[in-house]
Coordinates of C-alpha atoms in Angstrom, one line a residue:
R1 CA -25.9 -15.1 -18.1
A2 CA -23.1 -13.1 -18.9
L3 CA -23.3 -10.8 -16.1
T4 CA -24.1 -13.5 -13.4
A5 CA -20.9 -15.2 -14.4
V6 CA -18.9 -12.4 -14.3
A7 CA -20.4 -11.6 -10.7
V8 CA -19.5 -15.3 -9.9
Q9 CA -15.9 -15.0 -11.4
E10 CA -15.7 -11.2 -9.3
M11 CA -16.8 -13.4 -5.5
L12 CA -13.6 -15.5 -6.9
H13 CA -11.7 -12.6 -7.3
L14 CA -12.3 -11.0 -4.0
A15 CA -11.6 -14.8 -2.3
L16 CA -8.3 -14.9 -4.3
V17 CA -7.1 -10.9 -3.0
N18 CA -8.4 -11.8 0.7
N19 CA -6.0 -15.3 0.5
L20 CA -3.1 -12.6 -0.6
L21 CA -4.0 -10.7 2.5
S22 CA -4.6 -13.8 4.5
A23 CA -0.9 -14.8 3.3
V24 CA 0.8 -11.6 4.1
G25 CA -0.5 -11.8 8.0
G26 CA -3.5 -9.5 7.1
S27 CA -6.7 -9.8 8.1
P28 CA -9.8 -11.0 5.5
S29 CA -11.7 -7.9 4.2
F30 CA -16.1 -7.8 3.2
D31 CA -16.4 -4.1 4.1
R32 CA -17.7 -2.4 1.2
P33 CA -18.5 1.6 0.8
N34 CA -22.2 2.7 0.3
F35 CA -22.5 4.1 -3.2
P36 CA -22.3 6.7 -4.8
Q37 CA -19.0 6.3 -3.5
R38 CA -15.6 8.4 -4.0
S39 CA -12.8 6.9 -2.5
K40 CA -9.4 7.9 -1.8
Y41 CA -8.1 4.5 -3.2
F42 CA -10.0 4.6 -6.7
P43 CA -7.9 6.6 -9.6
S44 CA -9.2 10.7 -10.1
A45 CA -10.2 9.5 -13.9
V46 CA -12.9 6.3 -12.2
Q47 CA -16.2 6.7 -10.5
M48 CA -17.9 3.7 -8.8
V49 CA -21.6 4.6 -8.8
L50 CA -24.9 2.5 -9.2
L51 CA -26.5 2.7 -12.3
P52 CA -29.7 1.1 -14.1
F53 CA -29.2 -1.5 -16.7
G54 CA -28.6 0.8 -20.2
E55 CA -26.0 1.5 -22.2
D56 CA -24.3 3.5 -19.3
A57 CA -24.2 1.0 -17.2
L58 CA -22.3 -1.2 -19.7
R59 CA -20.0 1.4 -21.2
H60 CA -19.1 1.9 -17.4
A61 CA -18.3 -1.9 -17.1
L62 CA -16.4 -1.8 -19.8
F63 CA -14.4 1.0 -18.7
L64 CA -13.6 -0.3 -15.8
E65 CA -12.6 -3.8 -17.1
R66 CA -10.9 -2.4 -20.1
P67 CA -7.5 -4.5 -21.0
E68 CA -4.4 -2.1 -20.6
G69 CA -3.3 -0.1 -23.4
M70 CA -7.0 -0.4 -25.0
K71 CA -8.5 3.4 -25.1
V72 CA -12.5 2.9 -24.3
E73 CA -14.4 5.8 -23.3
D74 CA -16.2 5.8 -20.2
A75 CA -20.0 6.1 -20.2
E76 CA -20.9 9.8 -21.4
A77 CA -22.8 10.4 -18.4
L78 CA -19.9 10.1 -15.7
M79 CA -17.1 11.4 -18.4
N80 CA -18.4 15.3 -17.4
A81 CA -18.3 14.9 -13.8
P82 CA -15.6 16.6 -11.3
A83 CA -12.6 14.1 -11.0
E84 CA -10.5 14.3 -7.6
K85 CA -7.5 14.8 -7.7
M86 CA -5.6 13.1 -5.0
I87 CA -1.9 13.7 -3.8
M88 CA 0.1 10.7 -3.7
Q89 CA 2.0 10.3 -0.9
L90 CA 4.6 7.5 -0.5
E91 CA 5.9 7.6 3.1
G92 CA 4.7 5.6 6.2
M93 CA 3.1 2.2 6.9
M94 CA -0.5 3.2 5.5
P95 CA -2.0 2.9 2.2
S96 CA -2.1 5.7 0.4
H97 CA -3.5 7.5 -3.1
Q98 CA -1.5 6.3 -6.1
E99 CA -2.6 6.7 -9.6
Y100 CA -3.7 3.5 -11.8
S101 CA -5.2 3.4 -15.5
T102 CA -6.5 -0.4 -15.7
I103 CA -7.5 -3.0 -13.1
G104 CA -4.5 -4.9 -14.6
H105 CA -2.4 -2.0 -14.0
L106 CA -3.6 -2.2 -10.6
Y107 CA -2.3 -6.0 -9.7
R108 CA 0.5 -5.5 -11.9
G109 CA 1.6 -3.2 -9.0
I110 CA 0.4 -5.5 -6.4
E111 CA 2.6 -8.5 -7.9
Q112 CA 5.6 -5.9 -8.4
G113 CA 5.1 -4.9 -4.4
I114 CA 5.2 -8.3 -3.3
R115 CA 8.1 -9.5 -5.4
E116 CA 10.0 -6.1 -3.8
L117 CA 8.7 -6.9 -0.1
A118 CA 9.6 -10.5 -0.8
N119 CA 13.2 -10.0 -2.1
K120 CA 13.7 -7.2 0.6
Y121 CA 12.6 -9.5 3.5
G122 CA 12.5 -13.0 1.8
E123 CA 9.7 -14.9 1.2
R124 CA 9.4 -16.8 4.7
D125 CA 9.3 -13.0 6.9
L126 CA 6.8 -11.8 4.1
F127 CA 4.2 -14.9 3.9
V128 CA 3.5 -15.1 7.5
G129 CA -0.2 -15.6 7.3
S130 CA -2.1 -19.5 7.9
R131 CA -3.1 -21.4 5.2
K132 CA -5.9 -22.4 7.6
A133 CA -6.8 -18.4 7.8
Q134 CA -7.5 -19.2 3.2
A135 CA -10.6 -20.0 1.3
T136 CA -9.5 -23.2 -0.7
K137 CA -10.8 -25.1 -3.5
E138 CA -12.2 -28.3 -1.0
F139 CA -14.4 -25.6 0.4
F140 CA -15.5 -23.5 -2.6
G141 CA -15.9 -25.7 -5.3
W142 CA -13.6 -23.5 -7.6
D143 CA -10.7 -25.0 -9.2
K144 CA -9.3 -21.7 -10.0
L145 CA -9.1 -20.7 -6.3
V146 CA -4.6 -20.7 -5.4
T147 CA -4.0 -21.0 -1.8
V148 CA -0.9 -18.0 -1.2
S149 CA 2.3 -18.7 0.5
D150 CA 4.7 -17.8 -1.5
V151 CA 5.8 -15.3 -4.3
S152 CA 4.5 -18.3 -7.2
S153 CA 1.1 -19.2 -5.9
A154 CA 0.6 -14.8 -4.8
T155 CA 2.1 -14.4 -9.0
A156 CA -0.7 -17.1 -9.4
A157 CA -3.4 -15.5 -7.8
I158 CA -3.1 -12.1 -9.3
E159 CA -2.9 -13.5 -13.0
E160 CA -6.0 -15.8 -12.9
I161 CA -7.4 -12.1 -12.0
I162 CA -6.0 -9.9 -15.0
V163 CA -6.9 -13.1 -17.4
E164 CA -10.5 -13.4 -16.0
G165 CA -11.0 -9.8 -15.9
E166 CA -9.4 -7.8 -18.7
G167 CA -7.6 -10.9 -20.7
A168 CA -3.8 -10.7 -20.7
S169 CA -1.7 -10.8 -23.7
G170 CA -4.9 -9.7 -26.1
D171 CA -7.1 -12.8 -25.2
W172 CA -10.2 -10.6 -23.6
K173 CA -13.1 -12.2 -26.0
K174 CA -13.7 -14.7 -22.5
A175 CA -12.7 -12.1 -20.3
H176 CA -14.8 -10.0 -18.5
F177 CA -14.3 -7.0 -20.9
G178 CA -15.5 -9.6 -23.8
R179 CA -18.6 -10.6 -22.3
F180 CA -19.4 -7.1 -21.3
L181 CA -18.5 -6.2 -24.6
A182 CA -20.9 -8.9 -25.9
V183 CA -23.7 -7.9 -23.8
Y184 CA -23.1 -4.3 -25.1
D185 CA -23.2 -5.2 -28.6
E186 CA -26.4 -7.1 -28.1
Y187 CA -28.2 -4.4 -26.2
R188 CA -27.2 -1.7 -29.1
R189 CA -28.5 -4.2 -31.9
M190 CA -31.7 -4.9 -29.9
K191 CA -32.8 -1.5 -29.6
E192 CA -31.8 0.0 -33.1
N193 CA -34.8 -3.1 -34.1
D194 CA -37.1 -1.9 -31.7

């Protein structure tokens, strides 16, 4: 049940991200790479791999969902794999690799970028996408689904992703990190008792 609840919340996060994209005139994106995947958009310390359910998969989930500032080691099976080093390019209009330490760090960077673009161009010229292109509470039944139309609603959408994912301000027990930690602890107790 805990893993299913996290999966459902991840679908909410996917909808929120696509609302952010649509709000600034982008197209929703539902493509996914095949696994295993080395993407130039993941930080060098992150590997996106499919693992069978077990201690390594749970440790990897804890590593990916860890709150900012919390030291959590990745699964032992993934720690010794060679990390690809990418060169950060900050020029041009195309996305480029940038290092981030946690998912929250990534989303705080997106939030900062939205604020900077709104300051530079104005909210009216930044949020040019149609609200009709966004997922809404009425169609999906998620009370936490934010329709994005300005910096305030964009920040609310990003905050929802961070709070549910890693937990904000140290309150991570009900966030994905806390849920994975509870499953991990239960799994280890069951293994010890077996």
